[in-house]
PDB file of C-alpha atoms and ligand atoms in Angstrom:
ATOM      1  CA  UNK A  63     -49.922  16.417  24.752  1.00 49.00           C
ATOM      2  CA  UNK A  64     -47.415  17.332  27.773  1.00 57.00           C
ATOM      3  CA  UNK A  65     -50.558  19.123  29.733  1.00 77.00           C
ATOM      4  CA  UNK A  66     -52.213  15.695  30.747  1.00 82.00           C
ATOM      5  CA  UNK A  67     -51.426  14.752  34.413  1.00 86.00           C
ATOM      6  CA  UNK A  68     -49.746  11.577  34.084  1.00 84.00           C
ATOM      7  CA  UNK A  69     -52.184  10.467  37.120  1.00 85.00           C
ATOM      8  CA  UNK A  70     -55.196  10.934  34.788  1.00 84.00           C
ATOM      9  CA  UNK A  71     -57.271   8.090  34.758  1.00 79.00           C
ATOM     10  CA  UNK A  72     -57.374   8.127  31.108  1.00 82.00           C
ATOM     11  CA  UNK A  73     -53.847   9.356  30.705  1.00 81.00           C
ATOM     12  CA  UNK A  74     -52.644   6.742  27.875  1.00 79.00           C
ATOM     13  CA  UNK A  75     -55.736   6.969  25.908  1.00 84.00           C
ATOM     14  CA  UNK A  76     -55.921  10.944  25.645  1.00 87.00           C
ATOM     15  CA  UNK A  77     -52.011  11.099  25.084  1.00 87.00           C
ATOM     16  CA  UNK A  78     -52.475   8.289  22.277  1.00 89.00           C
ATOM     17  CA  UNK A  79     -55.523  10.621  20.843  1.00 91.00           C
ATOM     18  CA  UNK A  80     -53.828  13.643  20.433  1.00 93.00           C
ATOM     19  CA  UNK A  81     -51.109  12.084  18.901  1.00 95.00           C
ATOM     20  CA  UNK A  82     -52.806  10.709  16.002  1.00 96.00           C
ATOM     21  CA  UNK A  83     -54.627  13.953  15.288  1.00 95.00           C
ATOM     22  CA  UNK A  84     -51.552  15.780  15.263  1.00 96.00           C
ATOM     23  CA  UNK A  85     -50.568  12.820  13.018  1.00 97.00           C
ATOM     24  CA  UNK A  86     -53.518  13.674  10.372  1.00 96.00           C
ATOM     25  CA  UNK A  87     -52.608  16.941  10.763  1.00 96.00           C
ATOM     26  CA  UNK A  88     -49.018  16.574   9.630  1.00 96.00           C
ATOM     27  CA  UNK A  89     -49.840  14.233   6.784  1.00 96.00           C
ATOM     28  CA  UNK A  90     -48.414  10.818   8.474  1.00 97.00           C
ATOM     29  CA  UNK A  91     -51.366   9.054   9.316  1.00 96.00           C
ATOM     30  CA  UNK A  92     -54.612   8.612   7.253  1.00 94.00           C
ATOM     31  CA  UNK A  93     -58.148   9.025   8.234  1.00 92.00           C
ATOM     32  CA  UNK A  94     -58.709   5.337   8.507  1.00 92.00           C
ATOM     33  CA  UNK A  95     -55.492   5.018  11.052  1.00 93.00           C
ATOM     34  CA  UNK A  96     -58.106   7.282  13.350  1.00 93.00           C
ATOM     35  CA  UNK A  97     -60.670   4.198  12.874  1.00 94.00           C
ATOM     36  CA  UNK A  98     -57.919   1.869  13.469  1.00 94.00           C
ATOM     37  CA  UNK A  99     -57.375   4.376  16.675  1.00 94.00           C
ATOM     38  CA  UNK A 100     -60.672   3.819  18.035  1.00 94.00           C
ATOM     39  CA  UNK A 101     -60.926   0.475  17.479  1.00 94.00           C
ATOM     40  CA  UNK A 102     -57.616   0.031  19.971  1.00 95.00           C
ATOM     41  CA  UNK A 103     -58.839   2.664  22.218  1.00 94.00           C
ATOM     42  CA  UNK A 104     -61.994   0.354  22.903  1.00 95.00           C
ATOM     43  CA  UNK A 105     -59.982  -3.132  23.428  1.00 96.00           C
ATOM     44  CA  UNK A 106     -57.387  -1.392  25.464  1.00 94.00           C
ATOM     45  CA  UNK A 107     -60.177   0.078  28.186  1.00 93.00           C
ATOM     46  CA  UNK A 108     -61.284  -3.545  28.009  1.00 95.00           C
ATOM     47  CA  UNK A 109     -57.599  -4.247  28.781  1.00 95.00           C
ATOM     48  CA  UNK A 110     -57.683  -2.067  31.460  1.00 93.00           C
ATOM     49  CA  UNK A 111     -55.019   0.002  30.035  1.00 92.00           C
ATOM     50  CA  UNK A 112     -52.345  -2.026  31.412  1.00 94.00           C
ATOM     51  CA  UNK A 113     -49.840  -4.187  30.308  1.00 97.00           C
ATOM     52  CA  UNK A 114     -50.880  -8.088  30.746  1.00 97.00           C
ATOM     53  CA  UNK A 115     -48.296 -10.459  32.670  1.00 98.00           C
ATOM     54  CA  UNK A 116     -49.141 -12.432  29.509  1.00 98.00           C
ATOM     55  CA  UNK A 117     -48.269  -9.491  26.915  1.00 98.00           C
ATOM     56  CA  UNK A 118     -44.696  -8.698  28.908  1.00 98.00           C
ATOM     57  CA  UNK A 119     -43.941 -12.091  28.329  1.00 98.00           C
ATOM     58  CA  UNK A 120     -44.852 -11.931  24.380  1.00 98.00           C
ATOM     59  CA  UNK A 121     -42.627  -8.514  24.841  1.00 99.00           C
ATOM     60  CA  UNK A 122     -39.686 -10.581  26.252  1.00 98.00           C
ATOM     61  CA  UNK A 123     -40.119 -12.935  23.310  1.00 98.00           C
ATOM     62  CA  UNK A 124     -40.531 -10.432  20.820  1.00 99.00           C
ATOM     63  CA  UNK A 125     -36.706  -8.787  22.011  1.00 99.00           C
ATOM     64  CA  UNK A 126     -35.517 -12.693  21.835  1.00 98.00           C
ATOM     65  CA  UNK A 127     -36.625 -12.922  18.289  1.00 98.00           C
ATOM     66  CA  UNK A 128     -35.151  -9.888  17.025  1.00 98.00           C
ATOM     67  CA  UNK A 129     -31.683 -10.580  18.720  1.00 98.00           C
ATOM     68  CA  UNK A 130     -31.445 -13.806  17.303  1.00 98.00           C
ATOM     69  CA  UNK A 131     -32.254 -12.531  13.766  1.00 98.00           C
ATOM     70  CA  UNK A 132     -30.182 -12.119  10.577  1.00 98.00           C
ATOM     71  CA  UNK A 133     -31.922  -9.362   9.498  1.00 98.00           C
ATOM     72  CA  UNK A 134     -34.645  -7.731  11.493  1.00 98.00           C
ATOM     73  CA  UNK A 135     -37.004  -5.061  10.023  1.00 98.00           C
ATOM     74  CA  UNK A 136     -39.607  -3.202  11.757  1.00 98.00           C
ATOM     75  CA  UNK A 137     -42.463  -1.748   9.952  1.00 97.00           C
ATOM     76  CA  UNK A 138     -43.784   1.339  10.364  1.00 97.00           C
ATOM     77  CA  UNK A 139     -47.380   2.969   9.397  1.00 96.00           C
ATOM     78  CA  UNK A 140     -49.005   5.996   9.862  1.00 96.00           C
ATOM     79  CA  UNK A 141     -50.653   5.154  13.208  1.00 97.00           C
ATOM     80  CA  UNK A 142     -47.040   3.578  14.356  1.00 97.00           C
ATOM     81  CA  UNK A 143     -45.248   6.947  13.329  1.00 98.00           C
ATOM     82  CA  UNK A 144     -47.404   9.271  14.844  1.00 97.00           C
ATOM     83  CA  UNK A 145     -47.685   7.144  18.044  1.00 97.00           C
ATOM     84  CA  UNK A 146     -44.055   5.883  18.869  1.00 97.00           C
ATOM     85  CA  UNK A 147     -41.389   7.969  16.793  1.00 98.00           C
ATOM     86  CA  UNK A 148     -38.897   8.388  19.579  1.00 98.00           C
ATOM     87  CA  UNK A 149     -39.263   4.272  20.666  1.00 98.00           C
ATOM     88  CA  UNK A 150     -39.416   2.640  17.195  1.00 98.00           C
ATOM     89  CA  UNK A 151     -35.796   4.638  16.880  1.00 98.00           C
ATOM     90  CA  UNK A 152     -34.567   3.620  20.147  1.00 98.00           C
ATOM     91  CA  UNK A 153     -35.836  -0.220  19.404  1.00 98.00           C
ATOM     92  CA  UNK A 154     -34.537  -0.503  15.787  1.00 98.00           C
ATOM     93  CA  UNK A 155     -30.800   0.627  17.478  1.00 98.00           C
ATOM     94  CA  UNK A 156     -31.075  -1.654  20.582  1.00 98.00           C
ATOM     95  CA  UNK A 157     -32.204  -4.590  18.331  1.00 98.00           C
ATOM     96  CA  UNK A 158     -29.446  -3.293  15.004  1.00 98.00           C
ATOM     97  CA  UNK A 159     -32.855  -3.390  12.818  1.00 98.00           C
ATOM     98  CA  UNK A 160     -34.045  -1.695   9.836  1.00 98.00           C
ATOM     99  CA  UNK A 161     -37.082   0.848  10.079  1.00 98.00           C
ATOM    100  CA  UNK A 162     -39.018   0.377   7.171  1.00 98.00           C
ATOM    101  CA  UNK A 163     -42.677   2.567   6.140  1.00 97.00           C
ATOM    102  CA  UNK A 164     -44.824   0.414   4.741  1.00 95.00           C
ATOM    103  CA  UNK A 165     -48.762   1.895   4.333  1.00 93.00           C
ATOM    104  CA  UNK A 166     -52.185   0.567   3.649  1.00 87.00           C
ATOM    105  CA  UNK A 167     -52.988   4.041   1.919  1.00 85.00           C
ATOM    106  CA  UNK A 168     -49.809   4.225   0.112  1.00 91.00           C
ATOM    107  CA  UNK A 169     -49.190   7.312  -1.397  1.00 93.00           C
ATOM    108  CA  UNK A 170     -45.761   9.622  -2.003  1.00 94.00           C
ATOM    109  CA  UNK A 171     -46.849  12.188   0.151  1.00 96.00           C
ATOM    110  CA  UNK A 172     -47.160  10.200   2.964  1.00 97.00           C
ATOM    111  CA  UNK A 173     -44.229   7.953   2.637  1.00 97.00           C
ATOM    112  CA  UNK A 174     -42.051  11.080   2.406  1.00 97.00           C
ATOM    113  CA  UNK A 175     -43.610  12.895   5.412  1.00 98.00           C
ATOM    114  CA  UNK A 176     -43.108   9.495   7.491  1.00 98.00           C
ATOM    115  CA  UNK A 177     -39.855   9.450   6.821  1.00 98.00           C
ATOM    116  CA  UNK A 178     -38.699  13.043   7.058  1.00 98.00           C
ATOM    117  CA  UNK A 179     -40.876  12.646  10.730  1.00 98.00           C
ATOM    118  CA  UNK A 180     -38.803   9.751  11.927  1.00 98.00           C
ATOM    119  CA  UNK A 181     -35.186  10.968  10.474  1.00 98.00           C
ATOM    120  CA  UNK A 182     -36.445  14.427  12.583  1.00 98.00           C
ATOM    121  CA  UNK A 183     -37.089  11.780  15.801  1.00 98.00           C
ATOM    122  CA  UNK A 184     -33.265  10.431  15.222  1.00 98.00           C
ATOM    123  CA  UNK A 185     -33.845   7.771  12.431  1.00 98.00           C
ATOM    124  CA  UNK A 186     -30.190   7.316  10.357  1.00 95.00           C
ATOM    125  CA  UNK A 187     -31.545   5.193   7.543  1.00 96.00           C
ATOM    126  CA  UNK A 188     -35.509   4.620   6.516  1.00 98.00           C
ATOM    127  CA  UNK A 189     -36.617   2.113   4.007  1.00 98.00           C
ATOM    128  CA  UNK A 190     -39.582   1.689   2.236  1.00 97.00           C
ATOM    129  CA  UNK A 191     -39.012   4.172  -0.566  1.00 96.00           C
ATOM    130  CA  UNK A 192     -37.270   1.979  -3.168  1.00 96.00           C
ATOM    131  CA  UNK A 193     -40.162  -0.355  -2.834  1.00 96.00           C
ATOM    132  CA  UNK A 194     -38.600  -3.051  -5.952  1.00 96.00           C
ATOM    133  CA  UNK A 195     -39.948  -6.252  -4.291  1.00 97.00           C
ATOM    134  CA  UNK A 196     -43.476  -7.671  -4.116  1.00 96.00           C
ATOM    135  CA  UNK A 197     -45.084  -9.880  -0.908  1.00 95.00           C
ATOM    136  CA  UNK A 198     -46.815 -12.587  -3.275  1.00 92.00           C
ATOM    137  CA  UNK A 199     -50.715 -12.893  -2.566  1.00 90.00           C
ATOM    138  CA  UNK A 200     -51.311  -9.239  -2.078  1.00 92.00           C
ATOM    139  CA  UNK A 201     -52.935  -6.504  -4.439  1.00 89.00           C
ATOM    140  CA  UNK A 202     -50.104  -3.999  -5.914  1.00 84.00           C
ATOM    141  CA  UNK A 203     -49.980  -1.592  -3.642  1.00 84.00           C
ATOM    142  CA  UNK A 204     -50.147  -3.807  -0.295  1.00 87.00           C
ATOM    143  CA  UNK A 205     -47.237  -5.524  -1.705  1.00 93.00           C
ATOM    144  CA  UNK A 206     -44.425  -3.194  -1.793  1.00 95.00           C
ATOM    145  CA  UNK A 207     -41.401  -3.954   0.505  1.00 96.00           C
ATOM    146  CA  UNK A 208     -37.862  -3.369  -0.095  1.00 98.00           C
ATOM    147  CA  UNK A 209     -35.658  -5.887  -1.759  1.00 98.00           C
ATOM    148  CA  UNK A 210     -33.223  -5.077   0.959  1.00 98.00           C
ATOM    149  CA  UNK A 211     -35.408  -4.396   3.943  1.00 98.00           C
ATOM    150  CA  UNK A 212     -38.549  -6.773   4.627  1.00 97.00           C
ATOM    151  CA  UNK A 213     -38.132  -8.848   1.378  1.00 97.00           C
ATOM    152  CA  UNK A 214     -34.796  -9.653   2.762  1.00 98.00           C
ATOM    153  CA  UNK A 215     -35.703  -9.600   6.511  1.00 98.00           C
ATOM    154  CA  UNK A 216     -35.845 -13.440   9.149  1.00 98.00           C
ATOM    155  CA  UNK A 217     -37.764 -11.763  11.320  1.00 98.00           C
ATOM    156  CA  UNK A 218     -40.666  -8.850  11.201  1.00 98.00           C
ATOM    157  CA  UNK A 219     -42.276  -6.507  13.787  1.00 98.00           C
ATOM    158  CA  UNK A 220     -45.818  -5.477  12.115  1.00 96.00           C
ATOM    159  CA  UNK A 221     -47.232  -2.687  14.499  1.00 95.00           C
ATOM    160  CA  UNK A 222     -51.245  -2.818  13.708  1.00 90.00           C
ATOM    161  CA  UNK A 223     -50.951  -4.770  10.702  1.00 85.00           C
ATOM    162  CA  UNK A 224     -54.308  -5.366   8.698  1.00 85.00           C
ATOM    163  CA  UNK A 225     -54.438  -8.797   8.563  1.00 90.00           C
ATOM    164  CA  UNK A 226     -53.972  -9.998   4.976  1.00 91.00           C
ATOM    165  CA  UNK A 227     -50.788  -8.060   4.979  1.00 91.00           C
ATOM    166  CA  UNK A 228     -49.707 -10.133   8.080  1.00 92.00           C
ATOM    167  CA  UNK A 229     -50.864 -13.564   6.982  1.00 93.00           C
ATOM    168  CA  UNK A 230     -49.147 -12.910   3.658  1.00 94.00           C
ATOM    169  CA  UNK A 231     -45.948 -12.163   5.571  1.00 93.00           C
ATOM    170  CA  UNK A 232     -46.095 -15.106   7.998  1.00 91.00           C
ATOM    171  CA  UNK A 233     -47.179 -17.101   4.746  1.00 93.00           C
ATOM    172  CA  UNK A 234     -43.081 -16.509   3.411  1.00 92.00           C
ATOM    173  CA  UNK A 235     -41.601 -18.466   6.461  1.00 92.00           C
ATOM    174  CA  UNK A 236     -40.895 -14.956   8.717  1.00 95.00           C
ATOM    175  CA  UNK A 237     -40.715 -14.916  12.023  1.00 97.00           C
ATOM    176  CA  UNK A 238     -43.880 -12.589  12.546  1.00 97.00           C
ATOM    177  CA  UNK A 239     -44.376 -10.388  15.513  1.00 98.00           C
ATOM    178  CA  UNK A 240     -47.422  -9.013  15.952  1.00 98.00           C
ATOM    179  CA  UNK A 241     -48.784  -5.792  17.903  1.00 98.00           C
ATOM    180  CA  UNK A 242     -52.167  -5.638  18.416  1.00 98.00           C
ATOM    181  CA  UNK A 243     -55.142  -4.982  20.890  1.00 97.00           C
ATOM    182  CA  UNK A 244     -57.527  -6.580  19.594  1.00 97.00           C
ATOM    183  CA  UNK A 245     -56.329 -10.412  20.538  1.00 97.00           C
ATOM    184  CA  UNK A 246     -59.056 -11.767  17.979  1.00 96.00           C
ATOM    185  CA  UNK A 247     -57.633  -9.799  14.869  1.00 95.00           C
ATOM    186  CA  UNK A 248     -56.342 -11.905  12.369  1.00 95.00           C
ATOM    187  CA  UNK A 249     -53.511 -10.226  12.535  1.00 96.00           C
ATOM    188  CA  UNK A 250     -52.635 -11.577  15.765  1.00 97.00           C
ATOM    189  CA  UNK A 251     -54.030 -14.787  15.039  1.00 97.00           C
ATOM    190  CA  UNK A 252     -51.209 -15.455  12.241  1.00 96.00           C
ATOM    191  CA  UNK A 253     -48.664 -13.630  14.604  1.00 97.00           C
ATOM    192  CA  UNK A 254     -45.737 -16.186  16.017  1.00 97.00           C
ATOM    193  CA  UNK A 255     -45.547 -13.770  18.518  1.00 98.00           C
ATOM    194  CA  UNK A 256     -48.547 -11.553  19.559  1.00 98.00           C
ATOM    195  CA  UNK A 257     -48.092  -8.571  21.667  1.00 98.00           C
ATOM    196  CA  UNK A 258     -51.870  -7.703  22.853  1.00 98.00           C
ATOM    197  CA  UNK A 259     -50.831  -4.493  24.472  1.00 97.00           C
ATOM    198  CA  UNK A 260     -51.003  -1.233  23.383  1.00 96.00           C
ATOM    199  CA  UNK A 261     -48.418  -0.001  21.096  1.00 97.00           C
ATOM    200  CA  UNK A 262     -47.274   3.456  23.219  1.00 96.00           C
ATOM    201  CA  UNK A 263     -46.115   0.734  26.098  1.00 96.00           C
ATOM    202  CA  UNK A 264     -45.373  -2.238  23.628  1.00 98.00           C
ATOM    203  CA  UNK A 265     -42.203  -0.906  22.308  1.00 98.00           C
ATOM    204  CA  UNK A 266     -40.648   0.451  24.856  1.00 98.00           C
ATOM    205  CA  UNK A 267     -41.265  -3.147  27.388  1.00 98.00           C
ATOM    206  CA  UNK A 268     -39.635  -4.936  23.997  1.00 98.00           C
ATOM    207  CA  UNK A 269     -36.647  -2.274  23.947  1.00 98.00           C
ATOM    208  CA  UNK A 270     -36.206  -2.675  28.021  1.00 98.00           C
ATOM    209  CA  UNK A 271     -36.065  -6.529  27.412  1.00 98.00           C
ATOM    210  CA  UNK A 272     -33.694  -6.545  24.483  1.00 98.00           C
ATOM    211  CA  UNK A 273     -31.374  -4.195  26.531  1.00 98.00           C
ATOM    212  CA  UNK A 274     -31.583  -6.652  29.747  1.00 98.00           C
ATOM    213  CA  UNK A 275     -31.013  -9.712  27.307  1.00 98.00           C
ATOM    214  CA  UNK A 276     -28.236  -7.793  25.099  1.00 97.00           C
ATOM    215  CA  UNK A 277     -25.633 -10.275  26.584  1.00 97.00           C
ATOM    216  CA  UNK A 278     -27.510 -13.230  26.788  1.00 98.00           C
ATOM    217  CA  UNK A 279     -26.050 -16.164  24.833  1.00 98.00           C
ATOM    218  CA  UNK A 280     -28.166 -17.859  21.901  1.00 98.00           C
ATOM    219  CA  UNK A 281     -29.255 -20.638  23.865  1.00 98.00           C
ATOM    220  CA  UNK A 282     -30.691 -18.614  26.332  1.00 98.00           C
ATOM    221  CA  UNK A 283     -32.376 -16.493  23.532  1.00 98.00           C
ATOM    222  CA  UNK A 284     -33.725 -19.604  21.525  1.00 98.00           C
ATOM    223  CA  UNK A 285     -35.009 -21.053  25.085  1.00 98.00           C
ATOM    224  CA  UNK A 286     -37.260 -17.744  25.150  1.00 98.00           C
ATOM    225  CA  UNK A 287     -38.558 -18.355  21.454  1.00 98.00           C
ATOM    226  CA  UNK A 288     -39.275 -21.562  22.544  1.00 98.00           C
ATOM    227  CA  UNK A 289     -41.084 -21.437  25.776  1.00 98.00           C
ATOM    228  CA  UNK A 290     -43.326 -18.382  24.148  1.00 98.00           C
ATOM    229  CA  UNK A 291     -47.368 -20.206  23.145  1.00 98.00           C
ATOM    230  CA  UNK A 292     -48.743 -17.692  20.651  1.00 98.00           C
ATOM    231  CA  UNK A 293     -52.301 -19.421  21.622  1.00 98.00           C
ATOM    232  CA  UNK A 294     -51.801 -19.167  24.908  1.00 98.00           C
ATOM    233  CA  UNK A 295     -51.052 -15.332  25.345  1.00 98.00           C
ATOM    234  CA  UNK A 296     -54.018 -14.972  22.790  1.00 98.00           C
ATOM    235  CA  UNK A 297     -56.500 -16.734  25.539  1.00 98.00           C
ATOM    236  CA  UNK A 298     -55.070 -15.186  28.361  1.00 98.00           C
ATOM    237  CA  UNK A 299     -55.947 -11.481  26.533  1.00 98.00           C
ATOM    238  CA  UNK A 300     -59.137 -12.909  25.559  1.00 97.00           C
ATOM    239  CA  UNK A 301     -59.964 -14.390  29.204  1.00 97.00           C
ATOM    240  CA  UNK A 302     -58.842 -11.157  30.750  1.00 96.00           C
ATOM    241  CA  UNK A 303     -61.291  -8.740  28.495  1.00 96.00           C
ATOM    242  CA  UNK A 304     -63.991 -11.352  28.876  1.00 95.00           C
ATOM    243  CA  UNK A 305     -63.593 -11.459  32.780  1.00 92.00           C
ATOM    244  CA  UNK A 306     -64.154  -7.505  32.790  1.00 80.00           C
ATOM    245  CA  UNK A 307     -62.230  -7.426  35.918  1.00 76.00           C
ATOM    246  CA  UNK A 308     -59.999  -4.522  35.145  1.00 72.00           C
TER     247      UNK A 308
HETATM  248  P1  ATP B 234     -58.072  -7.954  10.744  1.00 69.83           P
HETATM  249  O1  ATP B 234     -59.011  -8.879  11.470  1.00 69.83           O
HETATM  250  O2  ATP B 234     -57.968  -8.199   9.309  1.00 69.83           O
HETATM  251  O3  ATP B 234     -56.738  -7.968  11.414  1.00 69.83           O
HETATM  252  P2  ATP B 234     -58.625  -5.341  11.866  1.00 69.83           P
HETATM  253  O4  ATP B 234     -59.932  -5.186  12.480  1.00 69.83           O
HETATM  254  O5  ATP B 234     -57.515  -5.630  12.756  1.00 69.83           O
HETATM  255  O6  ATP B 234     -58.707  -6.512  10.793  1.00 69.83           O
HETATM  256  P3  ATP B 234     -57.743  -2.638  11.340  1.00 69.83           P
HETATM  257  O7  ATP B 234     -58.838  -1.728  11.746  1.00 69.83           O
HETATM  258  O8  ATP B 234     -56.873  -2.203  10.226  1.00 69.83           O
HETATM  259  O9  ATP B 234     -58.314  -4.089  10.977  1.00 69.83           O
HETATM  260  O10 ATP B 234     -56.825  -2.945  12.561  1.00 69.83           O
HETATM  261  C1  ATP B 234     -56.339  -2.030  13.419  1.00 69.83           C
HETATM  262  C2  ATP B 234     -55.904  -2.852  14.604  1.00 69.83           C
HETATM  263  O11 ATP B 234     -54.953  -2.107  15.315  1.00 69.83           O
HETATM  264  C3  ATP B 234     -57.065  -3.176  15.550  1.00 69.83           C
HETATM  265  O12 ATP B 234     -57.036  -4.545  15.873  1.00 69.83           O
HETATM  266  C4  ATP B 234     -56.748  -2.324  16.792  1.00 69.83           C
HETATM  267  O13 ATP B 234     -57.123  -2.968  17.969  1.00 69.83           O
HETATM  268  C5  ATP B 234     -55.256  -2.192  16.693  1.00 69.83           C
HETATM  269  N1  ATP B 234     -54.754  -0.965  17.317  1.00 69.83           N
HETATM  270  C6  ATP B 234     -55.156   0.309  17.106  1.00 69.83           C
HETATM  271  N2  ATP B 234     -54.462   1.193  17.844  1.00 69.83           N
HETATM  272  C7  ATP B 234     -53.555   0.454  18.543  1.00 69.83           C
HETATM  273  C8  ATP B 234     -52.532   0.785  19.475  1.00 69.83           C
HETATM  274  N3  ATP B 234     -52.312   2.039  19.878  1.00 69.83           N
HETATM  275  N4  ATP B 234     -51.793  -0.228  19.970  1.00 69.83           N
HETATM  276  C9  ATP B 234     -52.010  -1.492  19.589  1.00 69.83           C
HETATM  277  N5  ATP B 234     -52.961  -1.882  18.719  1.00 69.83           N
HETATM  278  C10 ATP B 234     -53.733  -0.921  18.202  1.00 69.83           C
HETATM  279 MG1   MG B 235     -55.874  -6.604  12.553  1.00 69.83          MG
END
């Protein structure tokens, strides 16, 4: 994907395209992660393909959160691995959190390419394998977490979480944070913090706040948390798709 001018109007989407073939090609992301791949495509032309003022402050937010937590976990599917392997590494160590696969389409195949794909991108530890906890309120497979990753974890970055999974998460008292384009997914709607931004600039805009706020004190970080209106980055996506003026 390194031949695309980076001045190409459609630089992001094409880049993010390639990506998840090559992802269905290796085995880490299912064919419905390419439906879940157009369906982003679409909101994020609506978007513009840029990152709203709105969304950077969800992103700023999002680095609060995970700097304040006990234990923060970051999830990872097939779309998130083929997308972001390099940046979900560099995140989890700016933020000390646990990577952890967890798959709508759960099989061992997958799980074990996913993993041996972000160990090769610099991962030290990946979780998700043990799976000997349950989320309550989801069908067997949904429900797998580790005891000691996301069963144990204060606070939770879902990248493109379907949104039973995410409801059923924010429904056990975590501090969920959402990305998502698509500001009317439920998903995002159950999200304490949504980031409606594409995921390829998402985690890198959370990783460049966390390093800026890496010596703030608690109060500043807890002012962040507070200040941050789910509903009101939510409308300001929705009013910015609905205006069409990209
Ligand atoms: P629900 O309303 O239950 O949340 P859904 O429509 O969100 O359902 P999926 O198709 O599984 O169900 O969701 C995929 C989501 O991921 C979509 O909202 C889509 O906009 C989002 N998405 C896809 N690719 C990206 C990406 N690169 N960055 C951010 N979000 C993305
Ligand atoms: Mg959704």
């Amino acid at each position: 994907d390194t031949d695309i001018p980076a001045d190409h109007p459609r630089h992001d989407s094409l880049v993010t395209r390639h990506r998840i073939e090559d992802g269905v090609e290796a085995g880490i992301t299912s064919k419905q992660g390419l439906i879940a791949e157009g369906r982003g495509e679409a909101f994020d032309y609506l978007l513009g393909e840029r990152t709203l003022p709105s969304a950077d402050a969800a992103a700023r937010a999002a680095a609060a959160h995970l700097l304040l937590a006990r234990h923060p976990v970051i999830s990872v599917n097939g779309n998130a691995a083929a997308l972001v392997p390099d940046e979900l590494v560099a995140l989890a160590d700016a933020v000390g959190a646990d990577l952890e696969i967890n798959l709508f389409n759960r099989t061992e195949e997958r799980m074990a390419a996913i993993a041996d794909h972000l160990r090769d991108h610099g991962a030290s530890e990946v979780k998700g394998l043990d799976a000997d906890a349950r989320i309550p309120g989801l069908d067997h497979e949904r429900a797998k977490v580790d005891a000691d990753g996301i069963a144990d974890a204060d606070v939770v970055l879902v990248p493109l979480e379907d949104g039973d999974r995410a409801a059923a998460l924010s429904d056990l008292g975590k501090a969920e944070i959402v990305i998502d384009l698509n500001p009317l997914s439920r998903s995002a709607q159950v999200a304490d913090v949504p980031v409606v931004d594409n995921i390829l600039r998402a985690i890198p805009n959370i990783t460049a706040h966390a390093r800026e706020l890496a010596d703030a004190d608690r109060d500043e970080l807890e002012r962040i948390v507070a200040e941050f209106d789910p509903t009101a980055a939510l409308d300001d996506a929705e009013r910015a798709i609905r205006s069409g003026d990209l």
